[in-house]
XYZ file of C-alpha atoms in Angstrom:
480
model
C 10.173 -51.419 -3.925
C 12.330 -49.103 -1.555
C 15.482 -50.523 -0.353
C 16.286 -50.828 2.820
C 18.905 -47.417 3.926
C 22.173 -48.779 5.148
C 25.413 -47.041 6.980
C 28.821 -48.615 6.963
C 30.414 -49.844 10.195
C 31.936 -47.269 12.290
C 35.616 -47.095 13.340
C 35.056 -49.347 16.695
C 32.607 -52.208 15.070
C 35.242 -53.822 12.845
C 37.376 -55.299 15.399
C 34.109 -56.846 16.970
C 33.394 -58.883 13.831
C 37.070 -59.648 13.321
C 37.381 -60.561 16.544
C 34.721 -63.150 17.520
C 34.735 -66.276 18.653
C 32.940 -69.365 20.057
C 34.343 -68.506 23.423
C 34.110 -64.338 23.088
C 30.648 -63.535 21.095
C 31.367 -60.215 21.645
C 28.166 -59.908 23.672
C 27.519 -57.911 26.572
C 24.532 -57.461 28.979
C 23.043 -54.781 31.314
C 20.734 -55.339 33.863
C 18.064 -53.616 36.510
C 16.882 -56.127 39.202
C 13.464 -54.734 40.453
C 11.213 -54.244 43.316
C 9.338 -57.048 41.940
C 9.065 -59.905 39.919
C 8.700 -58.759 36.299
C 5.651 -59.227 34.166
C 6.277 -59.971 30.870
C 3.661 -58.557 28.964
C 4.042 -55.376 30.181
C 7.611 -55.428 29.488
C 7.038 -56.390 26.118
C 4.418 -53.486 25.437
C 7.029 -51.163 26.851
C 9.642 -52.468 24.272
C 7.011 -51.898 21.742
C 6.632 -48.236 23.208
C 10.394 -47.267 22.922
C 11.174 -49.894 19.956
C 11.120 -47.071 16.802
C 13.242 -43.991 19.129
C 15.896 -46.184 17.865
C 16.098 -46.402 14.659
C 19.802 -48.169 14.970
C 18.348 -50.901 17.323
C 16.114 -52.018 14.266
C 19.459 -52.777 12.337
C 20.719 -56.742 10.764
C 24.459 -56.845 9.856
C 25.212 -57.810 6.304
C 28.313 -58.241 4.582
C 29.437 -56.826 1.215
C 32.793 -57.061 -0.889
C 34.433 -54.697 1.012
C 32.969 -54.055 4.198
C 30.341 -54.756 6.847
C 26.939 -52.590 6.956
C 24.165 -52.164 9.090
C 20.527 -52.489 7.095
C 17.535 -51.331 8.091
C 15.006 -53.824 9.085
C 11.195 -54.882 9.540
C 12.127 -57.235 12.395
C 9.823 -56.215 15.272
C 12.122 -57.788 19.327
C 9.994 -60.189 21.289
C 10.825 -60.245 25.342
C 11.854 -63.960 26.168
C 12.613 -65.578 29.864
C 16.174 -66.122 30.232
C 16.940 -69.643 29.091
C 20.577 -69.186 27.460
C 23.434 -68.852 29.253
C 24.360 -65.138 29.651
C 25.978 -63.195 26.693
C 24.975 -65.900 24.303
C 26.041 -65.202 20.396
C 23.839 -63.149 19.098
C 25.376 -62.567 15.469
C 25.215 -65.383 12.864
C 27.031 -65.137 9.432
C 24.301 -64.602 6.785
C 21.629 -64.845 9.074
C 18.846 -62.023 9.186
C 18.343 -61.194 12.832
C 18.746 -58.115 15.426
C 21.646 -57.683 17.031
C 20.090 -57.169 20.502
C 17.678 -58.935 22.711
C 15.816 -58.529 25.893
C 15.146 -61.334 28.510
C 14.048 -61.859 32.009
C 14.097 -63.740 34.984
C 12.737 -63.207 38.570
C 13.146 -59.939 39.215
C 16.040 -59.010 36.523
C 15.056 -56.922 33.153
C 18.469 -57.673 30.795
C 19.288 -56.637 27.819
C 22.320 -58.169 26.044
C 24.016 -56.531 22.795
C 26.164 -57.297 20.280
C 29.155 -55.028 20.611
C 29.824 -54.234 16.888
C 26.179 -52.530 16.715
C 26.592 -50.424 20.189
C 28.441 -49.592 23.462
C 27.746 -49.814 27.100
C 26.995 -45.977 27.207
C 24.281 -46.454 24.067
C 22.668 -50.030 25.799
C 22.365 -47.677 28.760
C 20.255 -45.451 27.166
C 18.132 -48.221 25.473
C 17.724 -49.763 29.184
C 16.905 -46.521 30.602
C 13.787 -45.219 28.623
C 12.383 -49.748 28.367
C 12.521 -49.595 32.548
C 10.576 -46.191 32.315
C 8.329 -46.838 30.204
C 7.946 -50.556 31.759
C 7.698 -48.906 35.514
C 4.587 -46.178 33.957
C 2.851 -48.609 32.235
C 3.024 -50.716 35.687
C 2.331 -48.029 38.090
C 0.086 -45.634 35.670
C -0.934 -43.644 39.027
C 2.010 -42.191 40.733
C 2.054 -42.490 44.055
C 1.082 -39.917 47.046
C 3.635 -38.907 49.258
C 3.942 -41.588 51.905
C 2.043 -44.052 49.873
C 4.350 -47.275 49.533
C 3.650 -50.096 46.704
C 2.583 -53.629 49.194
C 5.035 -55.443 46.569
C 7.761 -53.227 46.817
C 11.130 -53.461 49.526
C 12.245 -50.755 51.542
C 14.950 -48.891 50.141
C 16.494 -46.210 51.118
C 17.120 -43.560 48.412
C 20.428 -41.214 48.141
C 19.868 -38.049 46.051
C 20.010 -38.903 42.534
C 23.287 -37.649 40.997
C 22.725 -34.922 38.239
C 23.207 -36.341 34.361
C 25.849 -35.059 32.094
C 24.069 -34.189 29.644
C 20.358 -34.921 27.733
C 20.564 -38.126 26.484
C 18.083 -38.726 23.653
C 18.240 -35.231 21.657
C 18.314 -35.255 17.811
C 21.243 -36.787 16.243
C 23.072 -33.786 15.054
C 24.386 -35.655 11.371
C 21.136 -34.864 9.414
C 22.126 -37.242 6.791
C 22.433 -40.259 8.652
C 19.572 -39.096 10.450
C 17.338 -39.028 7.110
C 18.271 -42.867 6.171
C 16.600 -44.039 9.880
C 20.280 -44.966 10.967
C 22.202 -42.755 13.940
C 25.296 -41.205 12.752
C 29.253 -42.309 12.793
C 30.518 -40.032 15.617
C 34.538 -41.515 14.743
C 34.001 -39.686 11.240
C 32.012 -36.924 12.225
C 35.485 -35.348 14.625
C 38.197 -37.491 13.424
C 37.844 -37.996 9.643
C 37.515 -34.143 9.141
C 39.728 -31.348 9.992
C 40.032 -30.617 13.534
C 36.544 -29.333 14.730
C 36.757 -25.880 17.432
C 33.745 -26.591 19.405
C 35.548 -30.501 20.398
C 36.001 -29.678 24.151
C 39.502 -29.975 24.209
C 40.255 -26.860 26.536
C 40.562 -27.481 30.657
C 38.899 -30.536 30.668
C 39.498 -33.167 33.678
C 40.682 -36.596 32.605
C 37.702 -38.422 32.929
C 36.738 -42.153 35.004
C 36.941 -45.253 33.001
C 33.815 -45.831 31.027
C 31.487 -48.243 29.384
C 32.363 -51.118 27.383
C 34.012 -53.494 27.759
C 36.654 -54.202 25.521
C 38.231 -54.695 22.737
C 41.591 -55.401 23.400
C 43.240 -53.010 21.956
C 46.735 -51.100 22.766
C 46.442 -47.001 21.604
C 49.005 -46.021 20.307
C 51.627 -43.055 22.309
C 51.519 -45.017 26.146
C 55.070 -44.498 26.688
C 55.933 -47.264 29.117
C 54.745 -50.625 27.579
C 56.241 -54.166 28.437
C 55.136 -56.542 25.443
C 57.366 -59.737 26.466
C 56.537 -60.282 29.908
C 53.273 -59.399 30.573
C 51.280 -62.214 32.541
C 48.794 -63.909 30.504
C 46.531 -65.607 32.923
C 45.183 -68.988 32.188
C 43.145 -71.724 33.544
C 40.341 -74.575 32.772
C 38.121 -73.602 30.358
C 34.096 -73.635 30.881
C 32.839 -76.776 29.071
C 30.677 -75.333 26.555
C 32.300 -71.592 26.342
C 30.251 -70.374 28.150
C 31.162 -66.923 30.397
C 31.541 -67.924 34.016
C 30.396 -65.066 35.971
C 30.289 -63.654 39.419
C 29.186 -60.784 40.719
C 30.058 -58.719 43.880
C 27.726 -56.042 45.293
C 28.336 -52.981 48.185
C 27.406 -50.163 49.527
C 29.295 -47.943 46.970
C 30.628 -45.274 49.669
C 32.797 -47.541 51.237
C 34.722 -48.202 48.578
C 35.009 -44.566 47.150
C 36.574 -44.147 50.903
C 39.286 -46.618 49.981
C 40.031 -45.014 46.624
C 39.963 -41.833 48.373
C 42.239 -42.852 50.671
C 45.036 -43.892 48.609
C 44.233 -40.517 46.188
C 42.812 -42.005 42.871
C 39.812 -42.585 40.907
C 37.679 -45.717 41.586
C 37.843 -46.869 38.299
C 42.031 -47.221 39.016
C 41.773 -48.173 42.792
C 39.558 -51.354 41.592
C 41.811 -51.746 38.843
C 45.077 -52.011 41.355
C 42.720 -54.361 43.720
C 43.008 -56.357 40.441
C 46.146 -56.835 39.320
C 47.032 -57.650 43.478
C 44.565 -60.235 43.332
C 45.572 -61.816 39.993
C 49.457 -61.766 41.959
C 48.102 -63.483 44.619
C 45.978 -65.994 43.003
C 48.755 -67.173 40.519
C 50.810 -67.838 43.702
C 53.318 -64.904 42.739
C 53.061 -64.683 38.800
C 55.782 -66.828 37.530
C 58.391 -65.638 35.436
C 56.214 -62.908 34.039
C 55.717 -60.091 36.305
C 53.905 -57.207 34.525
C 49.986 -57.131 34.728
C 48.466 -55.414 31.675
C 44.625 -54.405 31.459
C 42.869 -52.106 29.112
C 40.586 -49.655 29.877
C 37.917 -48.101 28.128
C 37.234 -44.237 28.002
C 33.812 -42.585 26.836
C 34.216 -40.340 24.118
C 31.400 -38.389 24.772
C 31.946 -36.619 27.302
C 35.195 -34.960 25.355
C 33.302 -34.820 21.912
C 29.418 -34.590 22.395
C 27.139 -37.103 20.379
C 23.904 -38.558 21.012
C 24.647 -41.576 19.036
C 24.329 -44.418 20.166
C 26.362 -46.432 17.924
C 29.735 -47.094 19.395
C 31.959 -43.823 20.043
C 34.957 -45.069 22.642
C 38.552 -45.926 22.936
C 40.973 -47.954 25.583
C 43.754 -46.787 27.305
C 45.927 -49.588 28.842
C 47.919 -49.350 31.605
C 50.334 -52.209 33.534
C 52.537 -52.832 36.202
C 55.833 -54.562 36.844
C 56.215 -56.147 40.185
C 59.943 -56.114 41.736
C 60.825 -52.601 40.613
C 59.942 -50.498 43.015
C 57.072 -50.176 45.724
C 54.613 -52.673 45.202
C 52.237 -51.882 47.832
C 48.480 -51.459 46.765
C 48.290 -47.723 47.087
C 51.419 -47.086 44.802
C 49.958 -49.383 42.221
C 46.613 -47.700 42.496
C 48.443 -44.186 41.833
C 51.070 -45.835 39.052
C 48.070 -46.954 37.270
C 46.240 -43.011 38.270
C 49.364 -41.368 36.443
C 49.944 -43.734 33.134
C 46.127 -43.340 32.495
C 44.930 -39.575 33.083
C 47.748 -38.234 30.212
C 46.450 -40.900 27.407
C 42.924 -39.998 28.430
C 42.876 -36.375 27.968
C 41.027 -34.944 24.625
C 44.251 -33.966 22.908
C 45.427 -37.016 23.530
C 42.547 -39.371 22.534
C 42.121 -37.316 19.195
C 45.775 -37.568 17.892
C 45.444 -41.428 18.764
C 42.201 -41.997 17.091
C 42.977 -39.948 14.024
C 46.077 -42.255 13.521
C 43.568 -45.025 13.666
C 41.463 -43.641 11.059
C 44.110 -42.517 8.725
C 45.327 -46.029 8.768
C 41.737 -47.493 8.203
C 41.379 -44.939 4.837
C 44.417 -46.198 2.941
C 43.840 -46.717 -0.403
C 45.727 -50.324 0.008
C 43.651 -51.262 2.799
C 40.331 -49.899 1.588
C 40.380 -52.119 -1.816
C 40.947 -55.390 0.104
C 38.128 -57.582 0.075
C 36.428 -57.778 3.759
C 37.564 -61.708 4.158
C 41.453 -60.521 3.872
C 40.532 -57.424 6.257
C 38.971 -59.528 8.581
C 42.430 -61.929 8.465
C 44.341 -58.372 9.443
C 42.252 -57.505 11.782
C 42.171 -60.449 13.850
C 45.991 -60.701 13.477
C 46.093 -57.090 14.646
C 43.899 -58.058 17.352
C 45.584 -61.406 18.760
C 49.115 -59.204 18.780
C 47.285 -56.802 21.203
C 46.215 -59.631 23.158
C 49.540 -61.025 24.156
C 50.153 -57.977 25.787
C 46.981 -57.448 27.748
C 46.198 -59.659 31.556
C 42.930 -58.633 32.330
C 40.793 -56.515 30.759
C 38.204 -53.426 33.114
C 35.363 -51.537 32.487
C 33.022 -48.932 34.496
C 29.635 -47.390 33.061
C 29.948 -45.546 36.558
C 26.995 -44.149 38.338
C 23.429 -44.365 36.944
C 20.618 -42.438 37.765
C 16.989 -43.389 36.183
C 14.009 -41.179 36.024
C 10.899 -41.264 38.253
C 9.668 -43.559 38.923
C 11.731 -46.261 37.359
C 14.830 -44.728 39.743
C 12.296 -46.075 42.884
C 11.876 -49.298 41.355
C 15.381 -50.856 40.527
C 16.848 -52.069 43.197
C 20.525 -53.132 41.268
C 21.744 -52.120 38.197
C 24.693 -54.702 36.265
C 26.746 -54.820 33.668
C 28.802 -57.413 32.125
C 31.051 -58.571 28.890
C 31.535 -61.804 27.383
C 35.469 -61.927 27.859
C 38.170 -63.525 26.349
C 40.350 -63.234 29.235
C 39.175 -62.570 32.635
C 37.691 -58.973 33.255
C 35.596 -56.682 35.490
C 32.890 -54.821 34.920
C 31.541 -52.063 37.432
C 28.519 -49.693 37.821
C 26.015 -48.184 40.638
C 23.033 -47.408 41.506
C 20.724 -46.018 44.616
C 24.680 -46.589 46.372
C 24.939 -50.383 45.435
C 28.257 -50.555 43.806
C 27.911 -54.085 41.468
C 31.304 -55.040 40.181
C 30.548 -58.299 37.921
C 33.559 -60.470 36.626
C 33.713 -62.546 33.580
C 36.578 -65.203 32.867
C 36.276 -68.444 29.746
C 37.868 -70.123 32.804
C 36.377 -72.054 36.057
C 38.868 -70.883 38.347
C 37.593 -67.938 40.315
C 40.459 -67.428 42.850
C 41.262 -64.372 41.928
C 37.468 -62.498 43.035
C 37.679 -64.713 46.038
C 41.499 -62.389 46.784
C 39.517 -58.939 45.311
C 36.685 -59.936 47.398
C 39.122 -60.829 50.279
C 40.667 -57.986 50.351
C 37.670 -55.466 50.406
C 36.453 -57.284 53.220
C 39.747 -56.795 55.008
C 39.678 -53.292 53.925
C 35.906 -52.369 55.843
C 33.765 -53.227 52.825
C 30.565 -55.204 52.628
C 30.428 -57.581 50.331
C 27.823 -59.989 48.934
C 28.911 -62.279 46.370
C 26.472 -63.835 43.582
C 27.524 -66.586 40.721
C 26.373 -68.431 37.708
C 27.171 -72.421 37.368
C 29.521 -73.460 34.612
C 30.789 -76.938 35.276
C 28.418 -79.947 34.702
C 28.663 -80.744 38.261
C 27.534 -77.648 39.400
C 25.159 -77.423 37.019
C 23.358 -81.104 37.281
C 23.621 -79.748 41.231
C 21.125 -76.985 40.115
C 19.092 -79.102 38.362
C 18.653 -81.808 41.220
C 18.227 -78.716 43.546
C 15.394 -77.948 41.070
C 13.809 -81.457 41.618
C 13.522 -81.653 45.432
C 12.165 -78.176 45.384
C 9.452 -79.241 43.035
């Protein structure tokens, strides 16, 4: 009997499992809501179309003496309506299952991960080829020009922005690649010498990109207030689980905004944060630094087609009552701390650091229960100096037809502290916010002050308290 090929954790994943809790699964979810309501059996014969181009999808965590691994596994996904709340746990100690899943409901496809096997870039690429595949095996006859689909909405379709780069070529580590599992992209540039061909040479700092979380500080940001920083708090959701909302518009107007004040969109929704967080906390207290961390593709410095995790966080703050605290000089604050800790030089002295300390001989002999101790000490020190956390996957583009068909695309964490997450599509900016907590007066000040600010906004959100939710349920009743 053959056994199963295995890979060790990469340099990101550890933290996850550390990390967890009841209230933060370290789940997250991306979604496409389509033209139409979605039939399930043809979205589960798509899944069984794309299932084996991923050979890391097919993984189970296990847990050895040391460390964490990923095993290869037998386990074929089934599609399921959505009947948990979103970003449910997925892993369970000891337990034998896959560390994804795929539900829907209505008109939404989802697919929710567990963070420690993938990021928001790689779940985007998993997404991308089920909804093509889904959309073909739907529509097998494309249609003529001027033909329209009498289930489909009208929607009017901006070009389609150009991809960075093809997404699904051959992993380049042949070894990882000949054990079924995608490769470690943290030790294939950072645990060797430094590699020429990283693109480290006139390269733009880059937006804010996928993945939410984990809360962690890099090392280098020169201005950084630990004691201080507003920690936001509030009632939490009865059962854990993530209260969500989500706010959708037209995508244009709010690149105007950003545009206006002369930064990115990633750090002009960012600013819009922290002002609403101010204003919802009635002026902050004692405490007047906001601290978020934001995430930075890796990728698109150091090229990999992996789609095990491969990102970092930058984290950026402000201190109210020290100098102009209008929006726009937040917005470009934020603009200046982030774009030097998010260059490639930059990134790769910080994540080297990382990995040097993960390869001590001290640390490497500990047994994985007293790493995971470390680790989650490591990780609740970060904490206290983080407010909210942010996230942007940025703009998607699918191929024909599935572009035509998806209407929406979403993406959201489970957090431990409230955070956005942000993405478009077809010029529908979706900017979803999670939160353990009921309260949600800080997106009714963001979505307040877009309004004032020209922008459309439609807002969308999941029931958490047992009032709202036995309203659902007698809503249910008279319906039926």
């Amino acid at each position: 009997m053959t056994r199963p090929a295995w890979v060790r954790l990469d340099n990101a994943s550890n933290i996850f499992l550390a990390a967890r809790s009841d209230a933060d699964p370290k789940v997250f979810r991306v979604s496409a809501e389509m033209d139409h309501d979605v039939d399930p059996l043809l979205l589960q014969a798509a899944l069984d179309e794309i299932y084996d181009r991923y050979p890391l999808y097919h993984a189970v965590m296990r847990r050895g003496v040391f460390w964490y691994y990923l095993q290869d596994s037998s386990l074929r996904p089934a599609v399921t309506p959505e009947e948990e709340h979103t970003c449910a746990a997925l892993y369970q100690v000891d337990r034998r299952n896959l560390l994804f899943r795929v539900v829907h409901h209505e008109r939404r496809i989802s697919l929710e991960v567990f963070h420690a096997l993938s990021d928001g870039t790689g779940a985007l690429w998993f997404l991308t080829d089920l909804l093509d595949s889904y959309v073909r095996l739907r529509h097998p006859e494309p249609l003529e020009p001027g033909e329209s689909d009498p289930e489909a909405l009208t929607v009017d379709l901006p070009d389609a922005p150009e991809q960075a780069s093809d997404l699904h070529a051959d992993p380049s580590e042949a070894a990882a690649d000949a054990l079924g599992l995608t490769p470690d992209s943290f030790a294939h540039y950072f645990r060797r010498r430094r590699r020429k061909d990283a693109k480290s040479q006139n390269t733009p700092a880059p937006e804010a990109a996928p993945t939410p979380q984990p809360s962690r500080r890099p090392a280098g940001l020169g201005r950084r207030t630990v004691h201080g920083v507003h920690r936001v708090r509030g009632t939490r959701t009865p059962d854990n689980r993530t209260r969500l909302v989500e706010l959708s518009m037209p995508a244009t107007q709010v690149l105007a905004l950003a545009r206006a004040e002369g930064v990115s969109m990633t750090m002009y929704l960012t600013g819009l944060f922290f002002e609403a967080v101010r204003l919802s906390s009635g002026g902050l207290g004692r405490s007047q630094t906001i601290a978020a961390s934001v995430p930075v593709n890796l990728r698109q410095f150091f090229p990999s087609n992996s789609p095990r995790n491969f990102f970092a966080t930058v984290r950026v703050e402000h201190t109210y009552g020290q100098g102009d605290d209008s929006l726009g000089a937040i917005c470009r604050g934020l603009e200046e701390q982030f774009r030097p800790e998010a260059t490639p030089e930059a990134l790769e002295r910080k994540l080297r650091r990382f990995i040097r300390f993960e390869r001590m001989p001290l640390l490497r002999i500990l047994p994985r229960g007293i790493k995971d101790i470390i680790l989650a000490l490591v990780n609740v020190a970060n904490n206290r100096g983080l407010s909210v956390a942010v996230s942007n996957l940025g703009r998607v583009a699918l191929p024909e037809p599935a572009e035509s068909r998806v209407r929406r695309m979403m993406f959201h964490v489970a957090a431990v502290r409230p955070q956005f997450c942000s993405m478009s599509h077809d010029g529908m900016l979706t900017v979803s916010f999670t939160s353990p907590f009921t309260e949600t007066d800080h997106v009714r000040e963001f979505a307040r002050m877009l309004a004032d600010g020209g922008v459309d906004v439609s807002v969308a959100a999941t029931r958490v308290t047992e009032a709202e939710v036995a309203g659902a349920a007698d809503l249910a009743e008279v319906r039926s």
